[in-house]
């Protein structure tokens, strides 16, 4: 055996650190740790009881009997009085509840429900033995706070510190570590000792001794006692749910006379009426990338937690009125602040946003091609079904509606963003053509693909649109060559598509915009030919 193991060196270090590691604190452990029999338990201690509690190394309460409520009868004023007590031990309160049910031989651990309720923690569990609890902030982001297994409980320290401060209670971390071995195992580490470690924050003992009559391993090294995690009185008046009225960020609204950028807080009373603030398009990536949580359109970002009015109808930037940014939690304001840009010549509010959000005219479509395409796509498919009884594009299923909702003109000029968005667009259009209905009643052609079926659907009605068919074929080849399969320079169809679109490593965003415009033109053309609608978009 390692002599350091017998000396319980690692356990001394753990006690010194109060079982804190990487922002987490271990408040419960039960069972063997390699060759060491290990136990960690905890309870809350009132400040009035702290000095008395630290007079010895006794835990005060123990798992299996952790402060069960008690009904006690005693004599008062010459008669019997029966009283109910929440906890059996005065000045101590259980925080961890290990449970063992012999009739089903099941073991699990609960954490104080008061702690869970204080932070409104959300529980996710695969079983009673494996559970996690999450804090959900004002933006809807989650953070794990409690991690529970059958024989261990860890808690995020910053949450526990706040709870202790608000409750004005200390946490006692109780521990019991023991190892037994023989002379060969202990080696030179066997030096009998009975040493107490005492301060105003801990009280424990390390005992090394011979214990006769326990078989062939009579040498024992044993640490038992407790150490305190004390509450911070300076934080006792601060609560996680308190609204900080000063938690508003400043944003660039223009320039001062000397040419420096002018920063104004978003809750400013002097600039509360229609003061525009501009942001890079990249500010929306966070929300587009999480479509199951956020809905993004030309005029809003919405979720169960936030709602922000914005002008997302320009190709290169997003505009928000300064005071509207106060609707965001401070963490979200910091995200937007990171993408804030100073206004430049030519920037301004889009006509769509002005008509819709300022004048209240809801009839106008977005000026942004991606937003306009998505609105047109849904409107076209609905009207087609209303007229013909079947959908021109098969309805999106599974997670596809969320991906389509997040479809947008790439905000960055790189191949990854380009491929992600074009893949979604092609899947919703070319791949979703209702092939069965397009050729219903027509002769069958072996191995005929979707675009060929569309071409026959048009031919039978004496409609010739060769440029559109060429666009769709090249779009399909681009998707197949760059995104659906491993890219190869020998893929002639893909190479031809790259030439058709003029795609280089320097113009991904511009080509994506061109594809969106042509896709919208396709919808407008079908609307004009089959639905008697006329709509123009110049891009």
Coordinates of C-alpha atoms in Angstrom, one line a residue:
X1 CA 0.0 0.0 0.0
X2 CA 1.1 3.5 -0.7
X3 CA 2.2 5.0 2.7
X4 CA 0.7 8.4 1.8
X5 CA -2.6 6.5 1.4
X6 CA -2.4 5.2 4.9
X7 CA -1.5 8.6 6.3
X8 CA -4.7 9.9 4.5
X9 CA -2.8 12.8 3.0
X10 CA -5.3 13.4 0.2
X11 CA -8.1 13.5 2.8
X12 CA -6.3 16.1 4.9
X13 CA -6.0 18.2 1.7
X14 CA -9.7 17.8 1.0
X15 CA -10.6 18.9 4.5
X16 CA -8.4 22.0 4.1
X17 CA -10.2 22.8 0.9
X18 CA -13.6 22.1 2.5
X19 CA -14.3 19.6 -0.3
X20 CA -14.4 22.4 -2.9
X21 CA -13.1 21.7 -6.4
X22 CA -13.6 23.7 -9.6
X23 CA -16.5 25.7 -8.2
X24 CA -18.3 22.7 -6.8
X25 CA -18.6 21.5 -3.2
X26 CA -19.1 17.9 -2.3
X27 CA -21.7 17.7 0.5
X28 CA -22.4 14.0 0.5
X29 CA -20.3 10.9 -0.1
X30 CA -20.9 7.3 1.0
X31 CA -18.9 4.2 0.4
X32 CA -15.4 2.9 -0.4
X33 CA -13.0 5.3 -2.1
X34 CA -10.3 2.9 -3.4
X35 CA -9.1 1.2 -0.1
X36 CA -10.6 4.0 2.0
X37 CA -13.9 3.8 3.7
X38 CA -15.2 7.3 3.1
X39 CA -18.2 9.4 4.4
X40 CA -19.1 13.0 3.9
X41 CA -22.3 14.5 5.3
X42 CA -23.5 18.0 6.1
X43 CA -26.0 20.0 8.1
X44 CA -26.9 23.7 8.7
X45 CA -25.8 25.2 12.0
X46 CA -27.3 28.4 13.4
X47 CA -24.8 31.2 14.4
X48 CA -26.0 31.1 18.0
X49 CA -25.2 27.4 18.2
X50 CA -21.8 27.5 16.4
X51 CA -19.4 27.8 19.4
X52 CA -21.1 25.0 21.3
X53 CA -21.2 22.9 18.1
X54 CA -17.5 23.2 17.6
X55 CA -16.6 22.2 21.2
X56 CA -16.3 18.6 20.0
X57 CA -16.1 16.6 16.8
X58 CA -19.5 15.0 17.0
X59 CA -21.6 15.6 13.9
X60 CA -24.7 16.5 15.8
X61 CA -27.0 14.7 13.3
X62 CA -26.3 11.6 11.2
X63 CA -27.7 10.1 8.1
X64 CA -30.5 7.8 8.7
X65 CA -31.8 10.0 11.6
X66 CA -31.1 13.4 10.1
X67 CA -33.2 15.7 12.1
X68 CA -36.5 13.9 11.8
X69 CA -39.5 15.9 13.1
X70 CA -40.2 15.1 16.7
X71 CA -43.3 15.2 18.9
X72 CA -42.2 15.8 22.5
X73 CA -44.3 15.7 25.6
X74 CA -43.1 17.5 28.7
X75 CA -44.5 19.1 31.9
X76 CA -45.2 22.8 32.1
X77 CA -47.1 24.7 34.8
X78 CA -48.1 21.5 36.5
X79 CA -49.5 19.8 33.3
X80 CA -48.4 17.9 30.3
X81 CA -47.6 19.8 27.1
X82 CA -47.1 18.1 23.7
X83 CA -45.2 20.1 21.1
X84 CA -44.1 19.4 17.5
X85 CA -40.6 20.3 16.5
X86 CA -39.4 20.5 12.9
X87 CA -36.0 19.1 13.8
X88 CA -35.0 17.0 16.7
X89 CA -31.7 18.7 17.4
X90 CA -31.8 22.4 18.5
X91 CA -29.8 24.7 16.4
X92 CA -29.1 22.1 13.6
X93 CA -31.0 21.6 10.4
X94 CA -30.6 18.7 7.9
X95 CA -29.6 19.6 4.4
X96 CA -29.1 16.2 2.8
X97 CA -31.5 13.2 3.2
X98 CA -30.0 9.8 2.4
X99 CA -32.8 7.2 2.2
X100 CA -32.7 3.4 2.2
X101 CA -35.9 1.5 1.7
X102 CA -35.4 -2.1 2.7
X103 CA -38.6 -3.5 1.2
X104 CA -37.4 -2.7 -2.3
X105 CA -33.7 -2.5 -1.5
X106 CA -33.5 1.0 -3.1
X107 CA -31.2 3.8 -2.0
X108 CA -31.2 7.4 -3.1
X109 CA -30.4 10.9 -1.7
X110 CA -32.6 14.0 -1.5
X111 CA -31.4 17.6 -1.1
X112 CA -33.2 20.2 1.0
X113 CA -36.4 21.1 -0.9
X114 CA -36.1 24.6 0.6
X115 CA -32.9 25.1 -1.3
X116 CA -34.4 23.7 -4.5
X117 CA -37.5 26.0 -4.1
X118 CA -35.4 29.1 -3.3
X119 CA -33.7 29.0 -6.7
X120 CA -36.7 27.4 -8.5
X121 CA -34.5 24.6 -9.7
X122 CA -35.6 22.4 -12.5
X123 CA -35.1 18.7 -12.0
X124 CA -33.9 16.3 -14.8
X125 CA -33.6 12.7 -13.8
X126 CA -32.9 9.4 -15.5
X127 CA -33.6 7.7 -12.1
X128 CA -33.9 8.5 -8.4
X129 CA -30.2 7.6 -8.2
X130 CA -29.1 9.9 -11.0
X131 CA -30.5 13.5 -11.0
X132 CA -29.5 17.0 -11.8
X133 CA -31.1 20.3 -10.9
X134 CA -30.8 23.4 -13.1
X135 CA -31.2 27.1 -12.5
X136 CA -32.9 29.0 -15.3
X137 CA -32.0 32.6 -15.7
X138 CA -33.9 35.5 -17.1
X139 CA -32.7 34.7 -20.6
X140 CA -33.8 31.1 -20.4
X141 CA -30.2 29.7 -20.1
X142 CA -29.6 26.8 -17.8
X143 CA -26.9 26.1 -15.3
X144 CA -26.5 22.9 -13.4
X145 CA -26.6 23.6 -9.6
X146 CA -27.0 20.1 -8.0
X147 CA -25.6 16.8 -9.3
X148 CA -26.9 13.7 -7.4
X149 CA -25.9 10.1 -7.7
X150 CA -26.7 7.2 -5.4
X151 CA -23.6 7.9 -3.2
X152 CA -22.6 11.4 -3.9
X153 CA -24.0 15.0 -4.0
X154 CA -22.2 18.0 -5.4
X155 CA -23.5 21.6 -5.4
X156 CA -22.4 24.6 -7.3
X157 CA -20.6 26.6 -4.6
X158 CA -21.9 30.1 -5.6
X159 CA -25.5 29.0 -5.2
X160 CA -24.8 27.4 -1.9
X161 CA -23.0 30.5 -0.6
X162 CA -25.9 32.7 -1.5
X163 CA -28.4 30.4 0.2
X164 CA -26.3 30.3 3.4
X165 CA -26.0 34.1 3.4
X166 CA -29.7 34.6 2.9
X167 CA -30.6 32.0 5.6
X168 CA -27.8 33.3 7.8
X169 CA -26.7 29.8 8.5
X170 CA -23.4 28.0 8.5
X171 CA -22.8 24.6 6.8
X172 CA -21.1 21.9 8.7
X173 CA -19.2 19.5 6.5
X174 CA -18.9 16.3 8.5
X175 CA -16.5 13.6 7.5
X176 CA -15.3 10.1 8.4
X177 CA -12.3 8.5 6.6
X178 CA -10.8 5.2 7.6
X179 CA -8.3 2.7 6.2
X180 CA -7.2 -0.6 7.8
X181 CA -4.2 -2.6 6.8
X182 CA -1.3 -4.8 8.0
X183 CA 2.3 -3.9 8.8
X184 CA 3.4 -4.4 5.2
X185 CA 0.7 -2.1 4.0
X186 CA 1.4 0.7 6.5
X187 CA 5.1 0.5 6.3
X188 CA 6.9 3.4 7.9
X189 CA 3.7 5.4 7.9
X190 CA 2.5 3.5 11.0
X191 CA 3.4 5.9 13.7
X192 CA 0.7 5.8 16.4
X193 CA -1.0 9.2 16.9
X194 CA -4.1 10.7 18.4
X195 CA -4.0 14.3 17.2
X196 CA -6.8 16.9 17.4
X197 CA -7.2 19.7 14.8
X198 CA -9.2 22.5 16.3
X199 CA -9.9 26.1 15.3
X200 CA -12.9 28.4 15.1
X201 CA -13.8 26.7 11.7
X202 CA -13.1 23.0 12.2
X203 CA -12.7 20.3 14.8
X204 CA -11.5 16.8 13.9
X205 CA -9.1 14.1 15.0
X206 CA -6.7 11.8 13.2
X207 CA -6.1 8.5 15.0
X208 CA -3.5 6.0 14.0
X209 CA -3.5 2.9 16.2
X210 CA -3.5 -0.9 16.5
X211 CA -7.0 -2.4 16.9
X212 CA -6.6 -5.9 18.2
X213 CA -9.0 -8.6 17.4
X214 CA -10.0 -7.4 13.9
X215 CA -8.4 -10.1 11.8
X216 CA -5.2 -9.8 9.7
X217 CA -5.4 -6.1 9.3
X218 CA -5.1 -4.6 12.8
X219 CA -3.6 -1.2 11.8
X220 CA -6.1 1.6 11.5
X221 CA -5.8 5.2 10.3
X222 CA -9.0 7.2 11.0
X223 CA -10.0 10.8 10.5
X224 CA -13.3 12.0 11.9
X225 CA -14.8 15.4 12.5
X226 CA -16.2 18.5 10.8
X227 CA -15.3 21.7 9.1
X228 CA -17.4 24.8 8.5
X229 CA -18.4 26.7 5.5
X230 CA -19.5 29.9 7.1
X231 CA -22.0 32.4 5.5
X232 CA -20.8 35.8 4.4
X233 CA -22.7 38.4 6.3
X234 CA -21.9 41.0 3.7
X235 CA -24.0 39.1 1.2
X236 CA -27.0 38.4 3.5
X237 CA -29.0 41.3 2.0
X238 CA -28.6 40.4 -1.7
X239 CA -31.0 37.9 -3.4
X240 CA -30.8 36.3 -6.8
X241 CA -34.3 37.5 -7.6
X242 CA -33.6 41.2 -6.8
X243 CA -33.9 43.4 -9.9
X244 CA -30.9 45.7 -10.2
X245 CA -32.3 48.9 -11.6
X246 CA -28.9 50.1 -12.5
X247 CA -28.0 47.0 -14.6
X248 CA -28.4 48.7 -18.0
X249 CA -25.6 48.8 -20.5
X250 CA -24.5 51.7 -22.7
X251 CA -24.6 51.6 -26.5
X252 CA -23.2 53.6 -29.3
X253 CA -25.8 56.0 -30.8
X254 CA -23.5 58.2 -32.9
X255 CA -20.5 60.5 -32.4
X256 CA -19.6 63.5 -30.2
X257 CA -18.4 66.7 -31.6
X258 CA -14.8 65.7 -31.3
X259 CA -15.5 62.5 -33.3
X260 CA -15.4 60.0 -30.5
X261 CA -18.2 57.4 -30.3
X262 CA -21.1 58.5 -28.2
X263 CA -22.3 56.0 -25.6
X264 CA -25.7 56.3 -23.9
X265 CA -27.3 54.0 -21.4
X266 CA -30.3 52.2 -22.9
X267 CA -32.6 53.5 -20.1
X268 CA -31.7 57.1 -20.9
X269 CA -34.6 59.6 -20.5
X270 CA -32.9 62.0 -22.9
X271 CA -32.8 59.5 -25.8
X272 CA -36.0 57.5 -25.2
X273 CA -37.8 58.3 -28.5
X274 CA -36.8 56.4 -31.6
X275 CA -33.0 56.6 -31.1
X276 CA -31.6 53.9 -33.4
X277 CA -28.8 51.6 -32.3
X278 CA -27.0 49.4 -34.9
X279 CA -25.6 45.9 -34.6
X280 CA -23.7 43.5 -36.8
X281 CA -25.8 40.7 -38.3
X282 CA -23.8 38.2 -36.2
X283 CA -25.7 39.3 -33.1
X284 CA -28.6 37.1 -34.3
X285 CA -26.5 33.9 -34.7
X286 CA -27.0 33.0 -31.1
X287 CA -30.8 33.0 -31.6
X288 CA -30.8 31.4 -35.1
X289 CA -28.7 28.6 -33.8
X290 CA -31.2 27.7 -31.1
X291 CA -34.5 27.6 -33.0
X292 CA -36.2 25.3 -30.5
X293 CA -35.9 28.2 -28.0
X294 CA -36.0 31.4 -30.0
X295 CA -38.2 32.7 -32.9
X296 CA -36.5 35.3 -35.1
X297 CA -38.3 37.2 -37.9
X298 CA -38.0 40.6 -39.5
X299 CA -39.4 42.5 -36.5
X300 CA -38.8 40.5 -33.3
X301 CA -36.8 38.0 -31.3
X302 CA -39.1 36.0 -29.1
X303 CA -38.8 33.2 -26.6
X304 CA -40.5 32.2 -23.4
X305 CA -38.1 34.5 -21.5
X306 CA -37.4 37.5 -23.7
X307 CA -39.0 39.6 -26.4
X308 CA -37.2 42.3 -28.4
X309 CA -38.5 44.5 -31.2
X310 CA -35.8 44.9 -33.9
X311 CA -35.4 45.9 -37.5
X312 CA -34.0 42.7 -39.2
X313 CA -34.9 43.9 -42.7
X314 CA -31.5 45.1 -43.8
X315 CA -28.9 42.9 -45.4
X316 CA -25.8 44.0 -43.4
X317 CA -27.0 45.2 -40.0
X318 CA -29.8 45.1 -37.4
X319 CA -31.4 48.2 -35.9
X320 CA -33.0 48.4 -32.4
X321 CA -34.4 51.5 -30.7
X322 CA -32.2 52.4 -27.7
X323 CA -34.9 52.1 -25.0
X324 CA -36.2 48.8 -26.4
X325 CA -32.9 47.2 -25.2
X326 CA -34.1 47.6 -21.6
X327 CA -36.4 44.7 -22.3
X328 CA -33.4 42.4 -22.3
X329 CA -31.8 41.0 -19.1
X330 CA -28.3 42.5 -18.5
X331 CA -26.6 39.3 -19.8
X332 CA -28.4 39.7 -23.1
X333 CA -27.6 43.4 -23.2
X334 CA -23.9 42.4 -22.9
X335 CA -24.3 40.1 -25.8
X336 CA -25.8 42.8 -28.0
X337 CA -23.2 45.3 -26.8
X338 CA -20.4 43.1 -28.1
X339 CA -21.9 43.4 -31.6
X340 CA -22.8 47.1 -31.4
X341 CA -21.5 49.3 -34.2
X342 CA -21.5 53.0 -34.8
X343 CA -23.9 54.4 -37.4
X344 CA -22.6 54.9 -40.9
X345 CA -23.8 56.8 -43.9
X346 CA -26.6 54.9 -45.6
X347 CA -27.7 53.2 -42.4
X348 CA -31.3 53.7 -41.3
X349 CA -34.6 52.2 -40.5
X350 CA -36.0 49.9 -43.3
X351 CA -39.2 50.8 -45.0
X352 CA -40.8 47.6 -43.8
X353 CA -40.0 48.3 -40.2
X354 CA -41.2 51.9 -40.4
X355 CA -44.5 50.9 -42.0
X356 CA -45.1 47.9 -39.8
X357 CA -43.7 48.9 -36.3
X358 CA -44.1 52.7 -36.4
X359 CA -47.1 53.3 -38.6
X360 CA -48.8 50.0 -37.7
X361 CA -49.3 49.0 -41.4
X362 CA -49.1 45.3 -41.3
X363 CA -49.6 44.7 -45.0
X364 CA -46.0 45.4 -46.1
X365 CA -43.5 42.5 -46.5
X366 CA -40.0 42.6 -45.2
X367 CA -37.2 44.3 -47.2
X368 CA -34.8 41.5 -46.3
X369 CA -34.8 38.7 -48.8
X370 CA -34.4 35.8 -46.3
X371 CA -37.3 37.0 -44.1
X372 CA -39.4 37.7 -47.2
X373 CA -38.6 34.3 -48.7
X374 CA -39.8 32.4 -45.6
X375 CA -43.1 34.4 -45.4
X376 CA -43.7 33.8 -49.1
X377 CA -42.9 30.1 -48.8
X378 CA -45.6 29.5 -46.2
X379 CA -48.1 31.8 -47.9
X380 CA -47.5 30.1 -51.3
X381 CA -47.8 26.6 -50.0
X382 CA -51.0 27.4 -48.1
X383 CA -52.7 29.1 -51.1
X384 CA -51.6 26.2 -53.4
X385 CA -53.2 23.7 -51.1
X386 CA -56.4 25.8 -50.9
X387 CA -56.6 25.9 -54.7
X388 CA -55.5 22.4 -55.7
X389 CA -56.0 20.3 -52.5
X390 CA -52.3 19.2 -52.2
X391 CA -49.1 20.9 -51.1
X392 CA -46.6 22.0 -53.8
X393 CA -43.9 21.5 -51.2
X394 CA -44.5 18.6 -48.8
X395 CA -45.0 19.8 -45.3
X396 CA -41.9 20.0 -43.1
X397 CA -41.9 17.4 -40.3
X398 CA -39.8 16.5 -37.2
X399 CA -37.2 19.2 -36.5
X400 CA -37.4 20.6 -40.0
X401 CA -39.9 23.4 -39.2
X402 CA -37.5 24.7 -36.5
X403 CA -34.6 24.7 -38.9
X404 CA -36.6 26.4 -41.6
X405 CA -37.7 29.1 -39.0
X406 CA -34.0 29.7 -38.3
X407 CA -33.2 29.9 -42.0
X408 CA -31.4 33.2 -42.7
X409 CA -28.9 34.9 -45.0
X410 CA -25.5 34.0 -43.6
X411 CA -24.1 36.8 -41.4
X412 CA -20.5 35.8 -42.0
X413 CA -18.6 35.1 -45.2
X414 CA -17.5 31.5 -44.5
X415 CA -18.2 28.1 -46.0
X416 CA -19.7 26.7 -42.9
X417 CA -22.4 29.3 -42.5
X418 CA -23.0 29.1 -46.3
X419 CA -23.5 25.4 -46.3
X420 CA -25.7 25.3 -43.2
X421 CA -28.2 27.8 -44.6
X422 CA -28.2 26.5 -48.3
X423 CA -28.7 23.0 -47.0
X424 CA -31.9 24.1 -45.1
X425 CA -33.1 26.1 -48.1
X426 CA -32.6 23.2 -50.6
X427 CA -34.2 20.7 -48.2
X428 CA -37.3 22.9 -47.9
X429 CA -37.6 23.5 -51.7
X430 CA -36.0 21.0 -54.1
X431 CA -36.0 18.1 -51.7
X432 CA -39.6 18.8 -50.6
X433 CA -41.2 18.9 -54.1
X434 CA -44.4 16.9 -54.0
X435 CA -43.1 14.5 -56.7
X436 CA -46.0 12.1 -56.4
X437 CA -48.6 14.8 -57.1
X438 CA -46.5 16.6 -59.8
X439 CA -46.6 13.5 -62.0
X440 CA -50.0 12.2 -61.0
X441 CA -51.7 10.9 -64.1
X442 CA -48.5 11.0 -66.2
X443 CA -46.6 8.0 -67.5
X444 CA -43.9 6.7 -65.2
X445 CA -40.2 7.2 -66.1
X446 CA -37.7 5.1 -64.3
X447 CA -35.2 6.9 -62.0
X448 CA -36.9 10.3 -62.7
X449 CA -35.9 12.8 -60.1
X450 CA -37.8 15.7 -58.5
X451 CA -36.7 18.5 -60.8
X452 CA -37.3 16.4 -63.9
X453 CA -40.8 15.7 -62.6
X454 CA -41.3 19.4 -62.1
X455 CA -40.2 20.1 -65.6
X456 CA -42.7 17.5 -67.0
X457 CA -45.4 19.1 -64.8
X458 CA -44.7 22.4 -66.5
X459 CA -44.2 21.0 -70.0
X460 CA -47.6 19.3 -69.9
X461 CA -49.1 22.7 -69.3
X462 CA -47.0 24.3 -72.1
X463 CA -44.9 26.3 -69.6
X464 CA -41.2 26.7 -70.4
X465 CA -38.9 28.2 -67.8
X466 CA -35.5 26.9 -68.7
X467 CA -33.5 29.5 -66.7
X468 CA -35.4 28.5 -63.5
X469 CA -34.9 24.8 -64.2
X470 CA -31.2 25.4 -64.7
X471 CA -31.0 27.3 -61.4
X472 CA -32.7 24.5 -59.5
X473 CA -30.5 21.8 -61.1
X474 CA -27.3 23.7 -60.2
X475 CA -28.6 24.4 -56.7
X476 CA -29.3 20.7 -56.3
X477 CA -25.8 19.8 -57.6
X478 CA -24.2 22.4 -55.3
X479 CA -26.0 20.9 -52.4
X480 CA -25.0 17.4 -53.3
X481 CA -21.4 18.2 -54.1
X482 CA -20.6 20.6 -51.2
X483 CA -22.9 19.6 -48.4
X484 CA -24.6 16.2 -48.7
X485 CA -21.4 14.3 -49.7
X486 CA -17.7 14.5 -49.3
X487 CA -16.4 17.3 -51.6
X488 CA -14.4 16.2 -54.6
X489 CA -12.9 18.2 -57.3
X490 CA -13.7 15.3 -59.7
X491 CA -17.4 15.9 -59.2
X492 CA -18.2 17.5 -62.5
X493 CA -21.7 18.5 -61.6
X494 CA -20.6 20.3 -58.5
X495 CA -17.8 22.0 -60.4
X496 CA -20.3 23.1 -63.0
X497 CA -22.5 24.5 -60.2
X498 CA -19.6 26.4 -58.6
X499 CA -19.0 28.0 -62.0
X500 CA -22.7 28.7 -62.5
X501 CA -23.0 30.6 -59.1
X502 CA -19.5 32.1 -59.4
X503 CA -18.7 30.8 -55.9
X504 CA -15.3 31.5 -54.4
X505 CA -14.0 31.6 -50.9
X506 CA -14.5 35.4 -50.9
X507 CA -18.2 35.7 -51.8
X508 CA -20.1 33.0 -49.9
X509 CA -22.5 35.6 -48.5
X510 CA -23.1 37.4 -51.8
X511 CA -23.8 34.0 -53.5
X512 CA -26.2 33.0 -50.7
X513 CA -28.1 36.3 -51.2
X514 CA -28.3 35.6 -54.9
X515 CA -29.7 32.1 -54.2
X516 CA -32.3 33.5 -51.8
X517 CA -33.3 36.1 -54.5
X518 CA -33.6 33.4 -57.2
X519 CA -35.5 31.1 -54.8
X520 CA -38.0 33.9 -54.0
X521 CA -38.3 34.7 -57.7
X522 CA -39.2 31.0 -58.2
X523 CA -42.0 31.3 -55.7
X524 CA -43.2 34.5 -57.3
X525 CA -43.2 32.9 -60.7
X526 CA -45.3 29.9 -59.6
X527 CA -47.6 32.3 -57.8
X528 CA -48.1 34.3 -60.9
X529 CA -48.6 31.3 -63.2
X530 CA -50.9 29.2 -61.0
X531 CA -52.3 31.4 -58.3
X532 CA -52.9 34.6 -60.3
X533 CA -50.6 36.6 -58.0
X534 CA -48.1 39.2 -59.0
X535 CA -45.2 40.1 -56.6
X536 CA -41.9 41.7 -57.4
X537 CA -38.6 41.6 -55.4
X538 CA -35.5 43.2 -56.9
X539 CA -33.2 42.2 -54.1

